[in-house]
């Protein structure tokens, strides 16, 4: 049986834990997240869309998100905030 985590009120996720990343994303404004994401992938301006997508995924990973699918399943409103940032940074 997995250890119980009082922070997430459930089983410990070990290296897949993104509790503090979720808190950071919730507390930051949409404008601040967009600015940070743009600065993070600024060096990728000459790359194609797929390369920018990889850079964007790296940005979320650096913030601490370890499993985006799980996050979107557990917290749809936070996932929508992340998607809004991505739409602003990676226009189609």
PDB file of C-alpha atoms in Angstrom:
ATOM      1  CA  UNK A   1       0.000   0.000   0.000  1.00  0.00           C
ATOM      2  CA  UNK A   2       1.262   3.478  -0.879  1.00  0.00           C
ATOM      3  CA  UNK A   3       1.980   5.944   1.883  1.00  0.00           C
ATOM      4  CA  UNK A   4      -0.728   8.444   2.701  1.00  0.00           C
ATOM      5  CA  UNK A   5       0.043  12.084   1.873  1.00  0.00           C
ATOM      6  CA  UNK A   6      -1.640  14.680   4.056  1.00  0.00           C
ATOM      7  CA  UNK A   7      -1.046  17.374   1.404  1.00  0.00           C
ATOM      8  CA  UNK A   8      -3.096  15.709  -1.325  1.00  0.00           C
ATOM      9  CA  UNK A   9      -5.261  13.764   1.105  1.00  0.00           C
ATOM     10  CA  UNK A  10      -4.566  10.529  -0.699  1.00  0.00           C
ATOM     11  CA  UNK A  11      -1.818   8.152  -1.696  1.00  0.00           C
ATOM     12  CA  UNK A  12       1.655   9.576  -2.142  1.00  0.00           C
ATOM     13  CA  UNK A  13       2.600  10.038  -5.798  1.00  0.00           C
ATOM     14  CA  UNK A  14       6.336  10.112  -5.138  1.00  0.00           C
ATOM     15  CA  UNK A  15       8.230  11.579  -8.106  1.00  0.00           C
ATOM     16  CA  UNK A  16       4.908  12.207  -9.905  1.00  0.00           C
ATOM     17  CA  UNK A  17       3.793  14.653  -7.197  1.00  0.00           C
ATOM     18  CA  UNK A  18       2.857  18.063  -8.597  1.00  0.00           C
ATOM     19  CA  UNK A  19       1.017  19.478  -5.597  1.00  0.00           C
ATOM     20  CA  UNK A  20       3.157  22.618  -5.262  1.00  0.00           C
ATOM     21  CA  UNK A  21       3.177  23.231  -9.015  1.00  0.00           C
ATOM     22  CA  UNK A  22      -0.617  23.270  -9.003  1.00  0.00           C
ATOM     23  CA  UNK A  23      -0.600  25.771  -6.157  1.00  0.00           C
ATOM     24  CA  UNK A  24       1.902  28.010  -8.004  1.00  0.00           C
ATOM     25  CA  UNK A  25      -0.174  27.951 -11.195  1.00  0.00           C
ATOM     26  CA  UNK A  26      -3.395  28.671  -9.293  1.00  0.00           C
ATOM     27  CA  UNK A  27      -1.867  31.687  -7.528  1.00  0.00           C
ATOM     28  CA  UNK A  28      -0.237  33.251 -10.590  1.00  0.00           C
ATOM     29  CA  UNK A  29      -2.292  35.454 -12.825  1.00  0.00           C
ATOM     30  CA  UNK A  30      -2.956  34.457 -16.402  1.00  0.00           C
ATOM     31  CA  UNK A  31      -0.961  37.472 -17.568  1.00  0.00           C
ATOM     32  CA  UNK A  32       2.063  36.497 -15.451  1.00  0.00           C
ATOM     33  CA  UNK A  33       1.976  32.890 -16.693  1.00  0.00           C
ATOM     34  CA  UNK A  34       1.788  34.042 -20.326  1.00  0.00           C
ATOM     35  CA  UNK A  35       4.766  36.362 -19.780  1.00  0.00           C
ATOM     36  CA  UNK A  36       6.823  33.598 -18.141  1.00  0.00           C
ATOM     37  CA  UNK A  37       5.964  31.095 -20.862  1.00  0.00           C
ATOM     38  CA  UNK A  38       6.883  33.534 -23.636  1.00  0.00           C
ATOM     39  CA  UNK A  39      10.206  34.296 -21.959  1.00  0.00           C
ATOM     40  CA  UNK A  40      10.861  30.587 -21.520  1.00  0.00           C
ATOM     41  CA  UNK A  41      10.372  29.697 -25.178  1.00  0.00           C
ATOM     42  CA  UNK A  42      11.693  32.974 -26.610  1.00  0.00           C
ATOM     43  CA  UNK A  43      14.736  31.196 -28.041  1.00  0.00           C
ATOM     44  CA  UNK A  44      12.436  28.924 -30.052  1.00  0.00           C
ATOM     45  CA  UNK A  45      11.011  31.692 -32.260  1.00  0.00           C
ATOM     46  CA  UNK A  46      12.707  30.327 -35.387  1.00  0.00           C
ATOM     47  CA  UNK A  47      11.522  26.768 -34.776  1.00  0.00           C
ATOM     48  CA  UNK A  48       8.434  25.097 -36.156  1.00  0.00           C
ATOM     49  CA  UNK A  49       5.194  24.657 -34.201  1.00  0.00           C
ATOM     50  CA  UNK A  50       6.060  21.122 -33.041  1.00  0.00           C
ATOM     51  CA  UNK A  51       9.352  22.281 -31.548  1.00  0.00           C
ATOM     52  CA  UNK A  52       7.581  25.119 -29.782  1.00  0.00           C
ATOM     53  CA  UNK A  53       5.047  22.606 -28.457  1.00  0.00           C
ATOM     54  CA  UNK A  54       7.902  20.561 -26.978  1.00  0.00           C
ATOM     55  CA  UNK A  55       9.340  23.732 -25.432  1.00  0.00           C
ATOM     56  CA  UNK A  56       5.934  24.579 -23.945  1.00  0.00           C
ATOM     57  CA  UNK A  57       5.667  21.107 -22.440  1.00  0.00           C
ATOM     58  CA  UNK A  58       9.144  21.643 -20.995  1.00  0.00           C
ATOM     59  CA  UNK A  59       7.981  24.907 -19.439  1.00  0.00           C
ATOM     60  CA  UNK A  60       5.182  23.117 -17.558  1.00  0.00           C
ATOM     61  CA  UNK A  61       7.574  20.370 -16.522  1.00  0.00           C
ATOM     62  CA  UNK A  62      10.014  22.951 -15.136  1.00  0.00           C
ATOM     63  CA  UNK A  63       7.158  24.458 -13.144  1.00  0.00           C
ATOM     64  CA  UNK A  64       6.591  21.011 -11.658  1.00  0.00           C
ATOM     65  CA  UNK A  65       3.727  19.464 -13.632  1.00  0.00           C
ATOM     66  CA  UNK A  66       4.567  15.779 -13.976  1.00  0.00           C
ATOM     67  CA  UNK A  67       1.385  14.368 -15.510  1.00  0.00           C
ATOM     68  CA  UNK A  68      -0.743  16.796 -17.526  1.00  0.00           C
ATOM     69  CA  UNK A  69      -3.440  14.190 -18.255  1.00  0.00           C
ATOM     70  CA  UNK A  70      -3.935  13.507 -14.558  1.00  0.00           C
ATOM     71  CA  UNK A  71      -4.004  17.229 -13.781  1.00  0.00           C
ATOM     72  CA  UNK A  72      -6.668  17.828 -16.431  1.00  0.00           C
ATOM     73  CA  UNK A  73      -8.710  14.926 -15.106  1.00  0.00           C
ATOM     74  CA  UNK A  74      -8.506  16.053 -11.473  1.00  0.00           C
ATOM     75  CA  UNK A  75      -8.653  19.839 -11.901  1.00  0.00           C
ATOM     76  CA  UNK A  76     -10.414  20.891 -15.123  1.00  0.00           C
ATOM     77  CA  UNK A  77     -10.395  24.602 -14.218  1.00  0.00           C
ATOM     78  CA  UNK A  78      -6.623  24.584 -13.744  1.00  0.00           C
ATOM     79  CA  UNK A  79      -6.245  22.697 -17.007  1.00  0.00           C
ATOM     80  CA  UNK A  80      -8.311  25.353 -18.768  1.00  0.00           C
ATOM     81  CA  UNK A  81      -6.018  28.064 -17.360  1.00  0.00           C
ATOM     82  CA  UNK A  82      -3.020  26.160 -18.736  1.00  0.00           C
ATOM     83  CA  UNK A  83      -4.710  25.806 -22.149  1.00  0.00           C
ATOM     84  CA  UNK A  84      -5.438  29.560 -22.224  1.00  0.00           C
ATOM     85  CA  UNK A  85      -1.756  30.267 -21.612  1.00  0.00           C
ATOM     86  CA  UNK A  86      -0.807  27.865 -24.400  1.00  0.00           C
ATOM     87  CA  UNK A  87      -3.262  29.462 -26.852  1.00  0.00           C
ATOM     88  CA  UNK A  88      -1.786  32.886 -26.088  1.00  0.00           C
ATOM     89  CA  UNK A  89       1.815  31.710 -26.458  1.00  0.00           C
ATOM     90  CA  UNK A  90       1.419  29.205 -29.303  1.00  0.00           C
ATOM     91  CA  UNK A  91      -1.072  30.663 -31.763  1.00  0.00           C
ATOM     92  CA  UNK A  92      -2.160  28.176 -34.396  1.00  0.00           C
TER      93      UNK A  92
END
